[in-house]
């Protein structure tokens, strides 16, 4: 019997994956555990292994296709075996559906043999009142009205198909993601007008964004699209050599997909959901650089400035545990372990490896853990559990000479620290006697971004000031 190969769900937030490369061809024999294909998840390329031994009898999804999670992408079976015609055959879900359909058919046949009074039968099939609206409880009507749900699209579970409050709640949860719902409500969009692009027609954030872009008309949001669609050769798909409406010649057309699309969607979701608030401090790194030089000179493992910043952030979170939490619906969830994410540039774009349970790691241990993760990130070998589950993130662009920047929060975290380059600057220094002088110091800007729904301004100011204090007194990071 053929065994289905499905698009795996590598992480709670993953809704779809891209088939990057089939490592086996149709008709080729594979052993259990052999890599079958490579897929692109949220940000990394990972291998999908064969769950059973057999022959790859059918490839359903070709390279480059975007597939919802749990969707069948191919079949393994015996040599010469024919793959099921329908993509859903051969799966546990299909077996359940088939059984349910058979039971339903038996039930219908049984009912057809029963003798019922005509009037009663007429009542059973009438699930709407005389106004043409579906029968629903007052609570169901109230919830539907508040949330803009068309009751005609809701399947009732009550007697004679009456719609209950739970049916309206279930319909809303199944049809639209919480983020998309909040975005639609904030922009005054009627969700019943949206067409979902997610699995089973679920409305996602990108569907709301598409509606907003469509509504923008001739504004800047759609101007770029209009430029691409209008060229010297007429409207249609933009092509190399075409001229835009305002005379720009197209040199290259690059699909907005894969990692770049994932990053873009996540950044939009974060900015749309969480009100960002920023706090900047200037840090004197003179003492820290001296201590780092001493530490690196006494051991083989070299530490970086980021390692000391990581330790400072961990100690600050211990002092202000509100930064180790997230907002989930109407609840704030605080975590025991500090999972520190550190953004790093990978071949496909920016990715955030996560050091799990970093609470009591020393600077050297943090350096070892982050170094191993960075190496895997740059080679595209990170596993999903190695770049998910963070509770706070550091983004350091100092190595690129960036003097100041702000970072977007990595949802569902409540804060991220942006670290800039260290530059020699003239600084006014006061000695013990109170006299002031101008000295050249290695200075660095750090900017904290917080989710203002969860973190107040005073707490954010205290946190970033504590990080500054620790970095300027680095001996505390080593004890």
JSON list of C-alpha atoms in Angstrom, two decimals, residues 124-284:
[
{"chain": "A", "resi": 124, "resn": "UNK", "atom": "CA", "xyz": [-36.64, 19.51, 9.70]},
{"chain": "A", "resi": 125, "resn": "UNK", "atom": "CA", "xyz": [-35.32, 20.87, 6.42]},
{"chain": "A", "resi": 126, "resn": "UNK", "atom": "CA", "xyz": [-36.31, 24.43, 7.17]},
{"chain": "A", "resi": 127, "resn": "UNK", "atom": "CA", "xyz": [-33.37, 26.01, 9.01]},
{"chain": "A", "resi": 128, "resn": "UNK", "atom": "CA", "xyz": [-34.27, 29.62, 8.21]},
{"chain": "A", "resi": 129, "resn": "UNK", "atom": "CA", "xyz": [-36.97, 31.98, 9.40]},
{"chain": "A", "resi": 130, "resn": "UNK", "atom": "CA", "xyz": [-39.41, 33.76, 7.07]},
{"chain": "A", "resi": 131, "resn": "UNK", "atom": "CA", "xyz": [-36.91, 36.57, 6.46]},
{"chain": "A", "resi": 132, "resn": "UNK", "atom": "CA", "xyz": [-34.52, 34.12, 4.81]},
{"chain": "A", "resi": 133, "resn": "UNK", "atom": "CA", "xyz": [-32.01, 34.30, 7.66]},
{"chain": "A", "resi": 134, "resn": "UNK", "atom": "CA", "xyz": [-30.65, 31.06, 9.18]},
{"chain": "A", "resi": 135, "resn": "UNK", "atom": "CA", "xyz": [-32.08, 29.88, 12.50]},
{"chain": "A", "resi": 136, "resn": "UNK", "atom": "CA", "xyz": [-29.70, 30.90, 15.30]},
{"chain": "A", "resi": 137, "resn": "UNK", "atom": "CA", "xyz": [-29.77, 31.45, 19.04]},
{"chain": "A", "resi": 138, "resn": "UNK", "atom": "CA", "xyz": [-29.73, 35.05, 20.35]},
{"chain": "A", "resi": 139, "resn": "UNK", "atom": "CA", "xyz": [-26.19, 34.55, 21.62]},
{"chain": "A", "resi": 140, "resn": "UNK", "atom": "CA", "xyz": [-25.04, 33.31, 18.22]},
{"chain": "A", "resi": 141, "resn": "UNK", "atom": "CA", "xyz": [-26.64, 36.31, 16.51]},
{"chain": "A", "resi": 142, "resn": "UNK", "atom": "CA", "xyz": [-25.01, 38.71, 18.96]},
{"chain": "A", "resi": 143, "resn": "UNK", "atom": "CA", "xyz": [-21.52, 37.25, 18.47]},
{"chain": "A", "resi": 144, "resn": "UNK", "atom": "CA", "xyz": [-21.96, 37.15, 14.70]},
{"chain": "A", "resi": 145, "resn": "UNK", "atom": "CA", "xyz": [-23.04, 40.80, 14.70]},
{"chain": "A", "resi": 146, "resn": "UNK", "atom": "CA", "xyz": [-20.10, 41.90, 16.84]},
{"chain": "A", "resi": 147, "resn": "UNK", "atom": "CA", "xyz": [-17.56, 40.08, 14.69]},
{"chain": "A", "resi": 148, "resn": "UNK", "atom": "CA", "xyz": [-19.06, 40.66, 11.28]},
{"chain": "A", "resi": 149, "resn": "UNK", "atom": "CA", "xyz": [-19.77, 36.98, 10.55]},
{"chain": "A", "resi": 150, "resn": "UNK", "atom": "CA", "xyz": [-22.30, 36.04, 7.88]},
{"chain": "A", "resi": 151, "resn": "UNK", "atom": "CA", "xyz": [-24.48, 33.40, 9.55]},
{"chain": "A", "resi": 152, "resn": "UNK", "atom": "CA", "xyz": [-25.28, 31.92, 6.14]},
{"chain": "A", "resi": 153, "resn": "UNK", "atom": "CA", "xyz": [-21.68, 30.64, 6.09]},
{"chain": "A", "resi": 154, "resn": "UNK", "atom": "CA", "xyz": [-21.86, 28.99, 9.53]},
{"chain": "A", "resi": 155, "resn": "UNK", "atom": "CA", "xyz": [-22.91, 25.35, 9.91]},
{"chain": "A", "resi": 156, "resn": "UNK", "atom": "CA", "xyz": [-25.22, 24.86, 12.87]},
{"chain": "A", "resi": 157, "resn": "UNK", "atom": "CA", "xyz": [-24.84, 22.00, 15.32]},
{"chain": "A", "resi": 158, "resn": "UNK", "atom": "CA", "xyz": [-28.19, 22.41, 17.08]},
{"chain": "A", "resi": 159, "resn": "UNK", "atom": "CA", "xyz": [-31.50, 20.70, 16.44]},
{"chain": "A", "resi": 160, "resn": "UNK", "atom": "CA", "xyz": [-32.76, 21.20, 12.87]},
{"chain": "A", "resi": 161, "resn": "UNK", "atom": "CA", "xyz": [-29.43, 22.90, 12.03]},
{"chain": "A", "resi": 162, "resn": "UNK", "atom": "CA", "xyz": [-29.88, 25.78, 14.49]},
{"chain": "A", "resi": 163, "resn": "UNK", "atom": "CA", "xyz": [-26.68, 27.81, 14.88]},
{"chain": "A", "resi": 164, "resn": "UNK", "atom": "CA", "xyz": [-25.30, 27.94, 18.42]},
{"chain": "A", "resi": 165, "resn": "UNK", "atom": "CA", "xyz": [-22.84, 30.42, 19.90]},
{"chain": "A", "resi": 166, "resn": "UNK", "atom": "CA", "xyz": [-20.14, 27.73, 19.83]},
{"chain": "A", "resi": 167, "resn": "UNK", "atom": "CA", "xyz": [-20.66, 27.32, 16.08]},
{"chain": "A", "resi": 168, "resn": "UNK", "atom": "CA", "xyz": [-19.98, 31.02, 15.50]},
{"chain": "A", "resi": 169, "resn": "UNK", "atom": "CA", "xyz": [-16.88, 30.88, 17.71]},
{"chain": "A", "resi": 170, "resn": "UNK", "atom": "CA", "xyz": [-15.58, 27.79, 15.93]},
{"chain": "A", "resi": 171, "resn": "UNK", "atom": "CA", "xyz": [-16.21, 29.30, 12.50]},
{"chain": "A", "resi": 172, "resn": "UNK", "atom": "CA", "xyz": [-14.26, 32.43, 13.37]},
{"chain": "A", "resi": 173, "resn": "UNK", "atom": "CA", "xyz": [-11.32, 30.47, 14.75]},
{"chain": "A", "resi": 174, "resn": "UNK", "atom": "CA", "xyz": [-11.16, 28.18, 11.73]},
{"chain": "A", "resi": 175, "resn": "UNK", "atom": "CA", "xyz": [-11.61, 30.82, 9.05]},
{"chain": "A", "resi": 176, "resn": "UNK", "atom": "CA", "xyz": [-9.24, 33.61, 10.08]},
{"chain": "A", "resi": 177, "resn": "UNK", "atom": "CA", "xyz": [-6.02, 33.85, 12.07]},
{"chain": "A", "resi": 178, "resn": "UNK", "atom": "CA", "xyz": [-6.08, 36.01, 15.23]},
{"chain": "A", "resi": 179, "resn": "UNK", "atom": "CA", "xyz": [-3.51, 38.40, 13.75]},
{"chain": "A", "resi": 180, "resn": "UNK", "atom": "CA", "xyz": [-5.47, 38.83, 10.53]},
{"chain": "A", "resi": 181, "resn": "UNK", "atom": "CA", "xyz": [-8.67, 39.41, 12.53]},
{"chain": "A", "resi": 182, "resn": "UNK", "atom": "CA", "xyz": [-7.07, 42.16, 14.63]},
{"chain": "A", "resi": 183, "resn": "UNK", "atom": "CA", "xyz": [-5.60, 43.79, 11.53]},
{"chain": "A", "resi": 184, "resn": "UNK", "atom": "CA", "xyz": [-8.94, 43.67, 9.70]},
{"chain": "A", "resi": 185, "resn": "UNK", "atom": "CA", "xyz": [-10.79, 45.16, 12.67]},
{"chain": "A", "resi": 186, "resn": "UNK", "atom": "CA", "xyz": [-8.19, 47.93, 13.03]},
{"chain": "A", "resi": 187, "resn": "UNK", "atom": "CA", "xyz": [-8.55, 48.87, 9.35]},
{"chain": "A", "resi": 188, "resn": "UNK", "atom": "CA", "xyz": [-12.34, 48.48, 9.25]},
{"chain": "A", "resi": 189, "resn": "UNK", "atom": "CA", "xyz": [-12.21, 45.62, 6.73]},
{"chain": "A", "resi": 190, "resn": "UNK", "atom": "CA", "xyz": [-15.20, 43.29, 6.41]},
{"chain": "A", "resi": 191, "resn": "UNK", "atom": "CA", "xyz": [-13.64, 39.84, 6.77]},
{"chain": "A", "resi": 192, "resn": "UNK", "atom": "CA", "xyz": [-16.51, 38.24, 4.88]},
{"chain": "A", "resi": 193, "resn": "UNK", "atom": "CA", "xyz": [-15.21, 40.00, 1.76]},
{"chain": "A", "resi": 194, "resn": "UNK", "atom": "CA", "xyz": [-11.78, 38.40, 2.05]},
{"chain": "A", "resi": 195, "resn": "UNK", "atom": "CA", "xyz": [-10.74, 35.24, 0.26]},
{"chain": "A", "resi": 196, "resn": "UNK", "atom": "CA", "xyz": [-8.42, 33.14, 2.39]},
{"chain": "A", "resi": 197, "resn": "UNK", "atom": "CA", "xyz": [-5.15, 31.89, 0.90]},
{"chain": "A", "resi": 198, "resn": "UNK", "atom": "CA", "xyz": [-4.28, 29.62, 3.84]},
{"chain": "A", "resi": 199, "resn": "UNK", "atom": "CA", "xyz": [-4.97, 25.94, 4.34]},
{"chain": "A", "resi": 200, "resn": "UNK", "atom": "CA", "xyz": [-8.66, 25.10, 3.86]},
{"chain": "A", "resi": 201, "resn": "UNK", "atom": "CA", "xyz": [-9.36, 28.74, 2.92]},
{"chain": "A", "resi": 202, "resn": "UNK", "atom": "CA", "xyz": [-8.13, 30.25, 6.19]},
{"chain": "A", "resi": 203, "resn": "UNK", "atom": "CA", "xyz": [-7.73, 34.04, 6.03]},
{"chain": "A", "resi": 204, "resn": "UNK", "atom": "CA", "xyz": [-4.14, 35.06, 6.77]},
{"chain": "A", "resi": 205, "resn": "UNK", "atom": "CA", "xyz": [-2.41, 38.38, 7.39]},
{"chain": "A", "resi": 206, "resn": "UNK", "atom": "CA", "xyz": [-1.25, 38.54, 3.78]},
{"chain": "A", "resi": 207, "resn": "UNK", "atom": "CA", "xyz": [-4.91, 38.44, 2.65]},
{"chain": "A", "resi": 208, "resn": "UNK", "atom": "CA", "xyz": [-5.64, 41.51, 4.77]},
{"chain": "A", "resi": 209, "resn": "UNK", "atom": "CA", "xyz": [-2.55, 43.22, 3.36]},
{"chain": "A", "resi": 210, "resn": "UNK", "atom": "CA", "xyz": [-3.74, 42.43, -0.15]},
{"chain": "A", "resi": 211, "resn": "UNK", "atom": "CA", "xyz": [-7.10, 44.03, 0.59]},
{"chain": "A", "resi": 212, "resn": "UNK", "atom": "CA", "xyz": [-5.39, 47.13, 1.95]},
{"chain": "A", "resi": 213, "resn": "UNK", "atom": "CA", "xyz": [-3.19, 47.38, -1.12]},
{"chain": "A", "resi": 214, "resn": "UNK", "atom": "CA", "xyz": [-6.20, 46.94, -3.38]},
{"chain": "A", "resi": 215, "resn": "UNK", "atom": "CA", "xyz": [-8.09, 49.66, -1.52]},
{"chain": "A", "resi": 216, "resn": "UNK", "atom": "CA", "xyz": [-5.15, 52.05, -1.82]},
{"chain": "A", "resi": 217, "resn": "UNK", "atom": "CA", "xyz": [-6.01, 52.59, -5.49]},
{"chain": "A", "resi": 218, "resn": "UNK", "atom": "CA", "xyz": [-3.72, 55.14, -7.05]},
{"chain": "A", "resi": 219, "resn": "UNK", "atom": "CA", "xyz": [-1.80, 55.80, -3.83]},
{"chain": "A", "resi": 220, "resn": "UNK", "atom": "CA", "xyz": [1.83, 54.87, -3.26]},
{"chain": "A", "resi": 221, "resn": "UNK", "atom": "CA", "xyz": [0.94, 51.39, -1.99]},
{"chain": "A", "resi": 222, "resn": "UNK", "atom": "CA", "xyz": [-0.10, 50.32, -5.48]},
{"chain": "A", "resi": 223, "resn": "UNK", "atom": "CA", "xyz": [2.04, 52.68, -7.55]},
{"chain": "A", "resi": 224, "resn": "UNK", "atom": "CA", "xyz": [4.91, 50.22, -7.83]},
{"chain": "A", "resi": 225, "resn": "UNK", "atom": "CA", "xyz": [2.58, 47.47, -9.01]},
{"chain": "A", "resi": 226, "resn": "UNK", "atom": "CA", "xyz": [1.03, 49.79, -11.58]},
{"chain": "A", "resi": 227, "resn": "UNK", "atom": "CA", "xyz": [4.49, 50.73, -12.84]},
{"chain": "A", "resi": 228, "resn": "UNK", "atom": "CA", "xyz": [5.42, 47.13, -13.39]},
{"chain": "A", "resi": 229, "resn": "UNK", "atom": "CA", "xyz": [2.16, 46.30, -15.13]},
{"chain": "A", "resi": 230, "resn": "UNK", "atom": "CA", "xyz": [2.39, 49.21, -17.53]},
{"chain": "A", "resi": 231, "resn": "UNK", "atom": "CA", "xyz": [5.23, 49.08, -20.08]},
{"chain": "A", "resi": 232, "resn": "UNK", "atom": "CA", "xyz": [6.09, 49.93, -23.63]},
{"chain": "A", "resi": 233, "resn": "UNK", "atom": "CA", "xyz": [4.88, 46.47, -24.70]},
{"chain": "A", "resi": 234, "resn": "UNK", "atom": "CA", "xyz": [1.57, 46.88, -22.89]},
{"chain": "A", "resi": 235, "resn": "UNK", "atom": "CA", "xyz": [0.16, 45.59, -19.59]},
{"chain": "A", "resi": 236, "resn": "UNK", "atom": "CA", "xyz": [1.04, 42.14, -18.35]},
{"chain": "A", "resi": 237, "resn": "UNK", "atom": "CA", "xyz": [3.87, 40.37, -16.58]},
{"chain": "A", "resi": 238, "resn": "UNK", "atom": "CA", "xyz": [6.93, 42.68, -16.25]},
{"chain": "A", "resi": 239, "resn": "UNK", "atom": "CA", "xyz": [9.76, 41.60, -18.51]},
{"chain": "A", "resi": 240, "resn": "UNK", "atom": "CA", "xyz": [13.42, 42.52, -18.86]},
{"chain": "A", "resi": 241, "resn": "UNK", "atom": "CA", "xyz": [13.79, 45.39, -21.30]},
{"chain": "A", "resi": 242, "resn": "UNK", "atom": "CA", "xyz": [10.31, 46.82, -20.77]},
{"chain": "A", "resi": 243, "resn": "UNK", "atom": "CA", "xyz": [9.83, 50.45, -19.85]},
{"chain": "A", "resi": 244, "resn": "UNK", "atom": "CA", "xyz": [7.66, 51.42, -16.91]},
{"chain": "A", "resi": 245, "resn": "UNK", "atom": "CA", "xyz": [4.99, 54.10, -17.23]},
{"chain": "A", "resi": 246, "resn": "UNK", "atom": "CA", "xyz": [7.46, 56.77, -16.12]},
{"chain": "A", "resi": 247, "resn": "UNK", "atom": "CA", "xyz": [10.28, 55.61, -18.37]},
{"chain": "A", "resi": 248, "resn": "UNK", "atom": "CA", "xyz": [12.39, 53.30, -16.20]},
{"chain": "A", "resi": 249, "resn": "UNK", "atom": "CA", "xyz": [13.87, 50.33, -18.06]},
{"chain": "A", "resi": 250, "resn": "UNK", "atom": "CA", "xyz": [13.50, 46.96, -16.28]},
{"chain": "A", "resi": 251, "resn": "UNK", "atom": "CA", "xyz": [16.86, 45.18, -15.88]},
{"chain": "A", "resi": 252, "resn": "UNK", "atom": "CA", "xyz": [15.70, 42.19, -13.84]},
{"chain": "A", "resi": 253, "resn": "UNK", "atom": "CA", "xyz": [12.46, 40.73, -12.43]},
{"chain": "A", "resi": 254, "resn": "UNK", "atom": "CA", "xyz": [12.94, 38.82, -9.16]},
{"chain": "A", "resi": 255, "resn": "UNK", "atom": "CA", "xyz": [10.10, 36.76, -7.61]},
{"chain": "A", "resi": 256, "resn": "UNK", "atom": "CA", "xyz": [9.09, 37.95, -4.15]},
{"chain": "A", "resi": 257, "resn": "UNK", "atom": "CA", "xyz": [9.08, 34.52, -2.52]},
{"chain": "A", "resi": 258, "resn": "UNK", "atom": "CA", "xyz": [10.95, 32.12, -0.27]},
{"chain": "A", "resi": 259, "resn": "UNK", "atom": "CA", "xyz": [12.97, 33.50, 2.63]},
{"chain": "A", "resi": 260, "resn": "UNK", "atom": "CA", "xyz": [12.63, 37.14, 1.54]},
{"chain": "A", "resi": 261, "resn": "UNK", "atom": "CA", "xyz": [8.82, 36.84, 1.51]},
{"chain": "A", "resi": 262, "resn": "UNK", "atom": "CA", "xyz": [8.79, 35.13, 4.91]},
{"chain": "A", "resi": 263, "resn": "UNK", "atom": "CA", "xyz": [10.95, 37.89, 6.41]},
{"chain": "A", "resi": 264, "resn": "UNK", "atom": "CA", "xyz": [8.75, 40.58, 4.88]},
{"chain": "A", "resi": 265, "resn": "UNK", "atom": "CA", "xyz": [5.54, 39.04, 6.16]},
{"chain": "A", "resi": 266, "resn": "UNK", "atom": "CA", "xyz": [6.91, 38.64, 9.68]},
{"chain": "A", "resi": 267, "resn": "UNK", "atom": "CA", "xyz": [8.17, 42.21, 9.81]},
{"chain": "A", "resi": 268, "resn": "UNK", "atom": "CA", "xyz": [4.80, 43.55, 8.67]},
{"chain": "A", "resi": 269, "resn": "UNK", "atom": "CA", "xyz": [2.99, 41.35, 11.19]},
{"chain": "A", "resi": 270, "resn": "UNK", "atom": "CA", "xyz": [5.21, 42.55, 14.03]},
{"chain": "A", "resi": 271, "resn": "UNK", "atom": "CA", "xyz": [4.88, 46.25, 13.21]},
{"chain": "A", "resi": 272, "resn": "UNK", "atom": "CA", "xyz": [1.15, 45.91, 12.59]},
{"chain": "A", "resi": 273, "resn": "UNK", "atom": "CA", "xyz": [0.51, 44.04, 15.84]},
{"chain": "A", "resi": 274, "resn": "UNK", "atom": "CA", "xyz": [2.83, 45.57, 18.44]},
{"chain": "A", "resi": 275, "resn": "UNK", "atom": "CA", "xyz": [3.21, 49.33, 19.06]},
{"chain": "A", "resi": 276, "resn": "UNK", "atom": "CA", "xyz": [7.01, 49.77, 19.01]},
{"chain": "A", "resi": 277, "resn": "UNK", "atom": "CA", "xyz": [8.72, 52.11, 21.45]},
{"chain": "A", "resi": 278, "resn": "UNK", "atom": "CA", "xyz": [12.47, 52.89, 21.34]},
{"chain": "A", "resi": 279, "resn": "UNK", "atom": "CA", "xyz": [15.09, 53.74, 23.99]},
{"chain": "A", "resi": 280, "resn": "UNK", "atom": "CA", "xyz": [18.74, 54.55, 23.22]},
{"chain": "A", "resi": 281, "resn": "UNK", "atom": "CA", "xyz": [21.81, 54.65, 25.46]},
{"chain": "A", "resi": 282, "resn": "UNK", "atom": "CA", "xyz": [25.45, 55.44, 24.65]},
{"chain": "A", "resi": 283, "resn": "UNK", "atom": "CA", "xyz": [27.89, 52.98, 26.22]},
{"chain": "A", "resi": 284, "resn": "UNK", "atom": "CA", "xyz": [31.58, 53.46, 27.07]}
]
